[in-house]
Amino acid sequence: MKLSAFEKIIRKVVREEIDYALKREIALLKEELTVQPTQQRVVEAADNTQEIKDFRAKLKSQMPPPNFNTGNNTLNSLLSETAMAPTPEETFATNDPVNQFINKDYGPIMSAIEKKKEFRP
């Protein structure tokens, strides 16, 4: 038997075994998904924004100011300025359309997608 023919036979057998194993595993995973109860998602309320701001302010007050000693004054000042830059939440206004889009509650949309997934005609 030629070596190339032997390689083709081995590849065919391995491919068949992998296909069989994958089908079996996929069937097991699908069964587990249907058996498990749907998990409830935790949705944070928008009223805890003040708590978040307080927590961040507390963290900033506890952190020492950054000290960069690279030997280059320009680089040191640039690094210090970058470290003290405001966060994106502080930069964007709450009434900014982009900020409203990003912080939108997508819970109803996700639940509709889940219902559509479960629908089988």
CSV table of N, CA and C in Angstrom, one decimal:
chain,number,residue,atom,x,y,z
A,1,MET,N,0.8,-1.2,0.0
A,1,MET,CA,0.0,0.0,0.0
A,1,MET,C,0.9,1.2,0.0
A,2,LYS,N,0.5,2.2,-0.8
A,2,LYS,CA,1.3,3.4,-0.9
A,2,LYS,C,1.0,4.3,0.3
A,3,LEU,N,2.0,5.1,0.6
A,3,LEU,CA,1.9,6.0,1.8
A,3,LEU,C,0.8,7.0,1.6
A,4,SER,N,0.6,7.5,0.4
A,4,SER,CA,-0.4,8.5,0.2
A,4,SER,C,-1.8,7.9,0.4
A,5,ALA,N,-2.0,6.7,-0.1
A,5,ALA,CA,-3.3,6.1,0.1
A,5,ALA,C,-3.6,5.8,1.6
A,6,PHE,N,-2.5,5.4,2.3
A,6,PHE,CA,-2.7,5.1,3.7
A,6,PHE,C,-3.0,6.4,4.5
A,7,GLU,N,-2.4,7.5,4.1
A,7,GLU,CA,-2.7,8.8,4.7
A,7,GLU,C,-4.1,9.2,4.5
A,8,LYS,N,-4.6,9.0,3.3
A,8,LYS,CA,-6.0,9.3,2.9
A,8,LYS,C,-7.0,8.5,3.7
A,9,ILE,N,-6.7,7.2,3.9
A,9,ILE,CA,-7.6,6.4,4.7
A,9,ILE,C,-7.6,6.8,6.2
A,10,ILE,N,-6.4,7.1,6.7
A,10,ILE,CA,-6.4,7.6,8.1
A,10,ILE,C,-7.1,8.9,8.2
A,11,ARG,N,-7.0,9.8,7.3
A,11,ARG,CA,-7.7,11.1,7.4
A,11,ARG,C,-9.2,10.9,7.3
A,12,LYS,N,-9.6,10.0,6.4
A,12,LYS,CA,-11.1,9.7,6.3
A,12,LYS,C,-11.6,9.2,7.6
A,13,VAL,N,-10.9,8.2,8.2
A,13,VAL,CA,-11.4,7.6,9.5
A,13,VAL,C,-11.4,8.6,10.6
A,14,VAL,N,-10.3,9.4,10.7
A,14,VAL,CA,-10.3,10.5,11.7
A,14,VAL,C,-11.4,11.5,11.6
A,15,ARG,N,-11.7,11.9,10.3
A,15,ARG,CA,-12.7,12.8,10.0
A,15,ARG,C,-14.1,12.3,10.5
A,16,GLU,N,-14.3,11.0,10.1
A,16,GLU,CA,-15.6,10.4,10.5
A,16,GLU,C,-15.7,10.3,12.0
A,17,GLU,N,-14.7,9.9,12.7
A,17,GLU,CA,-14.7,9.8,14.2
A,17,GLU,C,-15.0,11.2,14.8
A,18,ILE,N,-14.3,12.2,14.3
A,18,ILE,CA,-14.5,13.6,14.8
A,18,ILE,C,-16.0,14.0,14.6
A,19,ASP,N,-16.5,13.8,13.4
A,19,ASP,CA,-17.9,14.2,13.1
A,19,ASP,C,-18.8,13.5,14.0
A,20,TYR,N,-18.6,12.2,14.3
A,20,TYR,CA,-19.5,11.4,15.2
A,20,TYR,C,-19.4,12.0,16.6
A,21,ALA,N,-18.2,12.2,17.1
A,21,ALA,CA,-18.0,12.8,18.4
A,21,ALA,C,-18.6,14.1,18.6
A,22,LEU,N,-18.5,15.0,17.6
A,22,LEU,CA,-19.1,16.3,17.6
A,22,LEU,C,-20.6,16.3,17.7
A,23,LYS,N,-21.2,15.4,16.8
A,23,LYS,CA,-22.6,15.3,16.8
A,23,LYS,C,-23.1,14.8,18.2
A,24,ARG,N,-22.4,13.9,18.8
A,24,ARG,CA,-22.8,13.4,20.1
A,24,ARG,C,-22.7,14.5,21.2
A,25,GLU,N,-21.6,15.2,21.2
A,25,GLU,CA,-21.4,16.3,22.1
A,25,GLU,C,-22.4,17.4,21.9
A,26,ILE,N,-22.7,17.8,20.7
A,26,ILE,CA,-23.7,18.8,20.4
A,26,ILE,C,-25.1,18.4,20.9
A,27,ALA,N,-25.4,17.1,20.7
A,27,ALA,CA,-26.7,16.7,21.2
A,27,ALA,C,-26.8,16.7,22.7
A,28,LEU,N,-25.7,16.4,23.4
A,28,LEU,CA,-25.7,16.5,24.8
A,28,LEU,C,-25.8,17.9,25.3
A,29,LEU,N,-25.1,18.8,24.6
A,29,LEU,CA,-25.2,20.2,25.0
A,29,LEU,C,-26.6,20.8,24.8
A,30,LYS,N,-27.2,20.4,23.7
A,30,LYS,CA,-28.6,20.9,23.4
A,30,LYS,C,-29.6,20.3,24.5
A,31,GLU,N,-29.3,19.1,24.9
A,31,GLU,CA,-30.2,18.5,25.9
A,31,GLU,C,-30.0,19.2,27.2
A,32,GLU,N,-28.8,19.6,27.6
A,32,GLU,CA,-28.5,20.3,28.8
A,32,GLU,C,-29.2,21.7,28.8
A,33,LEU,N,-29.2,22.3,27.6
A,33,LEU,CA,-29.8,23.7,27.5
A,33,LEU,C,-31.3,23.6,27.7
A,34,THR,N,-31.9,22.5,27.2
A,34,THR,CA,-33.4,22.5,27.3
A,34,THR,C,-33.8,22.0,28.7
A,35,VAL,N,-32.9,21.3,29.4
A,35,VAL,CA,-33.2,20.8,30.8
A,35,VAL,C,-33.0,21.9,31.8
A,36,GLN,N,-32.0,22.7,31.6
A,36,GLN,CA,-31.7,23.8,32.6
A,36,GLN,C,-32.8,24.8,32.6
A,37,PRO,N,-33.2,25.3,33.8
A,37,PRO,CA,-34.2,26.4,33.8
A,37,PRO,C,-33.5,27.7,33.3
A,38,THR,N,-34.3,28.5,32.7
A,38,THR,CA,-33.7,29.8,32.2
A,38,THR,C,-33.2,30.6,33.4
A,39,GLN,N,-32.0,31.1,33.2
A,39,GLN,CA,-31.4,31.9,34.3
A,39,GLN,C,-32.0,33.3,34.3
A,40,GLN,N,-32.2,33.9,35.4
A,40,GLN,CA,-32.6,35.2,35.5
A,40,GLN,C,-31.4,36.1,35.4
A,41,ARG,N,-31.6,37.2,34.6
A,41,ARG,CA,-30.5,38.1,34.5
A,41,ARG,C,-30.7,39.2,35.5
A,42,VAL,N,-29.5,39.7,36.0
A,42,VAL,CA,-29.6,40.7,37.0
A,42,VAL,C,-29.4,42.1,36.3
A,43,VAL,N,-30.4,42.9,36.4
A,43,VAL,CA,-30.3,44.2,35.8
A,43,VAL,C,-30.2,45.3,36.9
A,44,GLU,N,-29.1,46.1,36.7
A,44,GLU,CA,-28.9,47.1,37.7
A,44,GLU,C,-29.8,48.3,37.4
A,45,ALA,N,-30.2,48.9,38.5
A,45,ALA,CA,-31.1,50.0,38.3
A,45,ALA,C,-30.3,51.3,38.1
A,46,ALA,N,-30.9,52.2,37.4
A,46,ALA,CA,-30.2,53.5,37.1
A,46,ALA,C,-30.1,54.4,38.3
A,47,ASP,N,-30.7,54.1,39.4
A,47,ASP,CA,-30.7,54.9,40.6
A,47,ASP,C,-29.4,54.8,41.4
A,48,ASN,N,-28.5,53.8,41.1
A,48,ASN,CA,-27.3,53.6,41.8
A,48,ASN,C,-26.1,54.4,41.2
A,49,THR,N,-26.4,55.3,40.3
A,49,THR,CA,-25.3,56.1,39.7
A,49,THR,C,-24.6,57.0,40.7
A,50,GLN,N,-25.3,57.5,41.7
A,50,GLN,CA,-24.7,58.3,42.8
A,50,GLN,C,-23.8,57.4,43.6
A,51,GLU,N,-24.2,56.2,43.9
A,51,GLU,CA,-23.3,55.3,44.6
A,51,GLU,C,-22.0,55.0,43.9
A,52,ILE,N,-22.1,54.9,42.6
A,52,ILE,CA,-21.0,54.6,41.7
A,52,ILE,C,-20.0,55.8,41.8
A,53,LYS,N,-20.6,57.0,41.7
A,53,LYS,CA,-19.8,58.2,41.7
A,53,LYS,C,-19.1,58.4,43.0
A,54,ASP,N,-19.8,58.1,44.1
A,54,ASP,CA,-19.2,58.2,45.4
A,54,ASP,C,-18.1,57.2,45.6
A,55,PHE,N,-18.3,56.0,45.1
A,55,PHE,CA,-17.3,54.9,45.2
A,55,PHE,C,-16.0,55.3,44.4
A,56,ARG,N,-16.2,55.9,43.2
A,56,ARG,CA,-15.0,56.3,42.4
A,56,ARG,C,-14.3,57.4,43.1
A,57,ALA,N,-15.1,58.4,43.6
A,57,ALA,CA,-14.4,59.5,44.3
A,57,ALA,C,-13.6,59.0,45.5
A,58,LYS,N,-14.2,58.0,46.2
A,58,LYS,CA,-13.5,57.5,47.4
A,58,LYS,C,-12.2,56.8,46.9
A,59,LEU,N,-12.2,56.1,45.8
A,59,LEU,CA,-11.1,55.4,45.3
A,59,LEU,C,-10.0,56.4,44.9
A,60,LYS,N,-10.4,57.5,44.2
A,60,LYS,CA,-9.5,58.5,43.8
A,60,LYS,C,-8.8,59.2,44.9
A,61,SER,N,-9.6,59.4,46.0
A,61,SER,CA,-9.0,60.1,47.2
A,61,SER,C,-8.0,59.1,47.9
A,62,GLN,N,-8.2,57.8,47.8
A,62,GLN,CA,-7.3,56.9,48.5
A,62,GLN,C,-6.0,56.7,47.6
A,63,MET,N,-6.1,56.8,46.4
A,63,MET,CA,-4.9,56.6,45.5
A,63,MET,C,-3.9,57.7,45.6
A,64,PRO,N,-2.6,57.4,45.7
A,64,PRO,CA,-1.6,58.5,45.7
A,64,PRO,C,-1.5,59.1,44.3
A,65,PRO,N,-1.1,60.3,44.2
A,65,PRO,CA,-0.9,60.9,42.9
A,65,PRO,C,0.2,60.1,42.1
A,66,PRO,N,0.1,59.9,40.8
A,66,PRO,CA,1.1,59.2,40.1
A,66,PRO,C,2.5,59.9,40.1
A,67,ASN,N,3.6,59.2,40.2
A,67,ASN,CA,4.9,59.7,40.2
A,67,ASN,C,5.7,59.0,39.2
A,68,PHE,N,6.0,59.7,38.1
A,68,PHE,CA,6.7,59.1,37.0
A,68,PHE,C,8.1,59.6,37.0
A,69,ASN,N,9.1,58.8,37.0
A,69,ASN,CA,10.5,59.2,36.9
A,69,ASN,C,11.2,58.5,35.7
A,70,THR,N,10.9,59.0,34.6
A,70,THR,CA,11.5,58.3,33.4
A,70,THR,C,12.8,59.0,33.0
A,71,GLY,N,13.1,60.2,33.5
A,71,GLY,CA,14.3,60.9,33.1
A,71,GLY,C,14.0,61.9,32.1
A,72,ASN,N,12.8,61.9,31.5
A,72,ASN,CA,12.4,62.9,30.5
A,72,ASN,C,11.2,63.7,31.1
A,73,ASN,N,11.4,65.0,31.3
A,73,ASN,CA,10.4,65.8,31.9
A,73,ASN,C,9.1,65.9,31.0
A,74,THR,N,9.3,66.0,29.7
A,74,THR,CA,8.1,66.1,28.9
A,74,THR,C,7.3,64.8,29.0
A,75,LEU,N,8.0,63.7,29.0
A,75,LEU,CA,7.3,62.4,29.1
A,75,LEU,C,6.6,62.3,30.5
A,76,ASN,N,7.3,62.7,31.5
A,76,ASN,CA,6.7,62.7,32.9
A,76,ASN,C,5.5,63.5,32.9
A,77,SER,N,5.5,64.7,32.4
A,77,SER,CA,4.3,65.6,32.5
A,77,SER,C,3.1,65.0,31.6
A,78,LEU,N,3.5,64.4,30.5
A,78,LEU,CA,2.4,63.8,29.6
A,78,LEU,C,1.8,62.6,30.3
A,79,LEU,N,2.6,61.7,31.0
A,79,LEU,CA,2.1,60.6,31.7
A,79,LEU,C,1.2,61.0,32.9
A,80,SER,N,1.7,62.0,33.6
A,80,SER,CA,0.9,62.5,34.7
A,80,SER,C,-0.5,63.1,34.3
A,81,GLU,N,-0.4,63.8,33.2
A,81,GLU,CA,-1.7,64.4,32.6
A,81,GLU,C,-2.6,63.3,32.2
A,82,THR,N,-2.1,62.3,31.6
A,82,THR,CA,-2.9,61.2,31.1
A,82,THR,C,-3.5,60.4,32.3
A,83,ALA,N,-2.7,60.2,33.4
A,83,ALA,CA,-3.2,59.5,34.5
A,83,ALA,C,-4.3,60.3,35.2
A,84,MET,N,-4.3,61.6,35.2
A,84,MET,CA,-5.3,62.4,35.9
A,84,MET,C,-6.4,62.8,35.0
A,85,ALA,N,-6.5,62.2,33.8
A,85,ALA,CA,-7.6,62.6,32.8
A,85,ALA,C,-8.9,62.1,33.4
A,86,PRO,N,-10.0,62.7,33.1
A,86,PRO,CA,-11.3,62.3,33.5
A,86,PRO,C,-11.7,61.0,32.8
A,87,THR,N,-12.5,60.2,33.4
A,87,THR,CA,-13.0,59.0,32.8
A,87,THR,C,-14.0,59.3,31.7
A,88,PRO,N,-14.3,58.4,30.9
A,88,PRO,CA,-15.3,58.7,29.8
A,88,PRO,C,-16.7,59.0,30.4
A,89,GLU,N,-17.0,58.5,31.5
A,89,GLU,CA,-18.3,58.8,32.1
A,89,GLU,C,-18.4,60.3,32.5
A,90,GLU,N,-17.2,60.8,33.0
A,90,GLU,CA,-17.1,62.2,33.4
A,90,GLU,C,-17.1,63.1,32.2
A,91,THR,N,-16.6,62.6,31.1
A,91,THR,CA,-16.4,63.4,29.9
A,91,THR,C,-17.7,63.6,29.1
A,92,PHE,N,-18.5,62.6,29.0
A,92,PHE,CA,-19.8,62.7,28.2
A,92,PHE,C,-20.9,63.1,29.1
A,93,ALA,N,-21.8,64.0,28.6
A,93,ALA,CA,-22.9,64.4,29.4
A,93,ALA,C,-24.0,63.3,29.4
A,94,THR,N,-24.8,63.4,30.4
A,94,THR,CA,-25.8,62.3,30.5
A,94,THR,C,-26.9,62.5,29.4
A,95,ASN,N,-27.1,63.7,28.9
A,95,ASN,CA,-28.1,63.8,27.9
A,95,ASN,C,-27.5,63.7,26.5
A,96,ASP,N,-26.3,63.3,26.4
A,96,ASP,CA,-25.7,63.0,25.1
A,96,ASP,C,-26.4,61.8,24.4
A,97,PRO,N,-26.7,61.9,23.2
A,97,PRO,CA,-27.4,60.8,22.5
A,97,PRO,C,-26.6,59.5,22.5
A,98,VAL,N,-25.3,59.6,22.3
A,98,VAL,CA,-24.5,58.4,22.3
A,98,VAL,C,-24.4,57.8,23.6
A,99,ASN,N,-24.3,58.6,24.7
A,99,ASN,CA,-24.3,58.1,26.0
A,99,ASN,C,-25.7,57.4,26.4
A,100,GLN,N,-26.8,58.0,25.9
A,100,GLN,CA,-28.1,57.4,26.2
A,100,GLN,C,-28.2,56.1,25.4
A,101,PHE,N,-27.7,56.0,24.2
A,101,PHE,CA,-27.8,54.8,23.5
A,101,PHE,C,-26.9,53.7,24.1
A,102,ILE,N,-25.7,54.0,24.6
A,102,ILE,CA,-24.9,53.0,25.2
A,102,ILE,C,-25.5,52.5,26.6
A,103,ASN,N,-26.1,53.4,27.3
A,103,ASN,CA,-26.6,53.1,28.6
A,103,ASN,C,-28.1,52.7,28.6
A,104,LYS,N,-28.6,52.4,27.4
A,104,LYS,CA,-30.0,52.1,27.3
A,104,LYS,C,-30.2,50.7,27.9
A,105,ASP,N,-31.4,50.5,28.4
A,105,ASP,CA,-31.8,49.2,29.0
A,105,ASP,C,-32.2,48.3,27.9
A,106,TYR,N,-31.4,47.2,27.6
A,106,TYR,CA,-31.6,46.3,26.5
A,106,TYR,C,-32.3,45.0,27.0
A,107,GLY,N,-32.8,45.0,28.2
A,107,GLY,CA,-33.5,43.9,28.8
A,107,GLY,C,-34.7,43.4,28.0
A,108,PRO,N,-35.6,44.3,27.6
A,108,PRO,CA,-36.8,43.9,26.8
A,108,PRO,C,-36.4,43.3,25.4
A,109,ILE,N,-35.4,43.9,24.8
A,109,ILE,CA,-34.9,43.4,23.5
A,109,ILE,C,-34.3,42.0,23.7
A,110,MET,N,-33.5,41.8,24.7
A,110,MET,CA,-32.9,40.5,25.0
A,110,MET,C,-33.9,39.4,25.3
A,111,SER,N,-35.0,39.8,26.1
A,111,SER,CA,-36.0,38.8,26.4
A,111,SER,C,-36.8,38.5,25.1
A,112,ALA,N,-37.0,39.4,24.2
A,112,ALA,CA,-37.7,39.1,22.9
A,112,ALA,C,-36.9,38.2,22.1
A,113,ILE,N,-35.5,38.4,22.1
A,113,ILE,CA,-34.7,37.5,21.4
A,113,ILE,C,-34.7,36.1,21.9
A,114,GLU,N,-34.7,36.0,23.3
A,114,GLU,CA,-34.8,34.7,23.9
A,114,GLU,C,-36.1,33.9,23.6
A,115,LYS,N,-37.2,34.7,23.6
A,115,LYS,CA,-38.5,34.1,23.2
A,115,LYS,C,-38.5,33.6,21.8
A,116,LYS,N,-37.9,34.4,20.9
A,116,LYS,CA,-37.8,34.0,19.5
A,116,LYS,C,-36.9,32.7,19.3
A,117,LYS,N,-35.9,32.6,20.1
A,117,LYS,CA,-35.0,31.4,20.1
A,117,LYS,C,-35.8,30.2,20.5
A,118,GLU,N,-36.6,30.3,21.5
A,118,GLU,CA,-37.4,29.2,22.0
A,118,GLU,C,-38.5,28.8,21.1
A,119,PHE,N,-39.0,29.7,20.3
A,119,PHE,CA,-40.1,29.4,19.4
A,119,PHE,C,-39.7,28.4,18.3
A,120,ARG,N,-40.4,27.3,18.3
A,120,ARG,CA,-40.2,26.3,17.3
A,120,ARG,C,-41.6,25.9,16.7
A,121,PRO,N,-41.8,26.2,15.4
A,121,PRO,CA,-43.1,25.9,14.7
A,121,PRO,C,-43.3,24.4,14.5
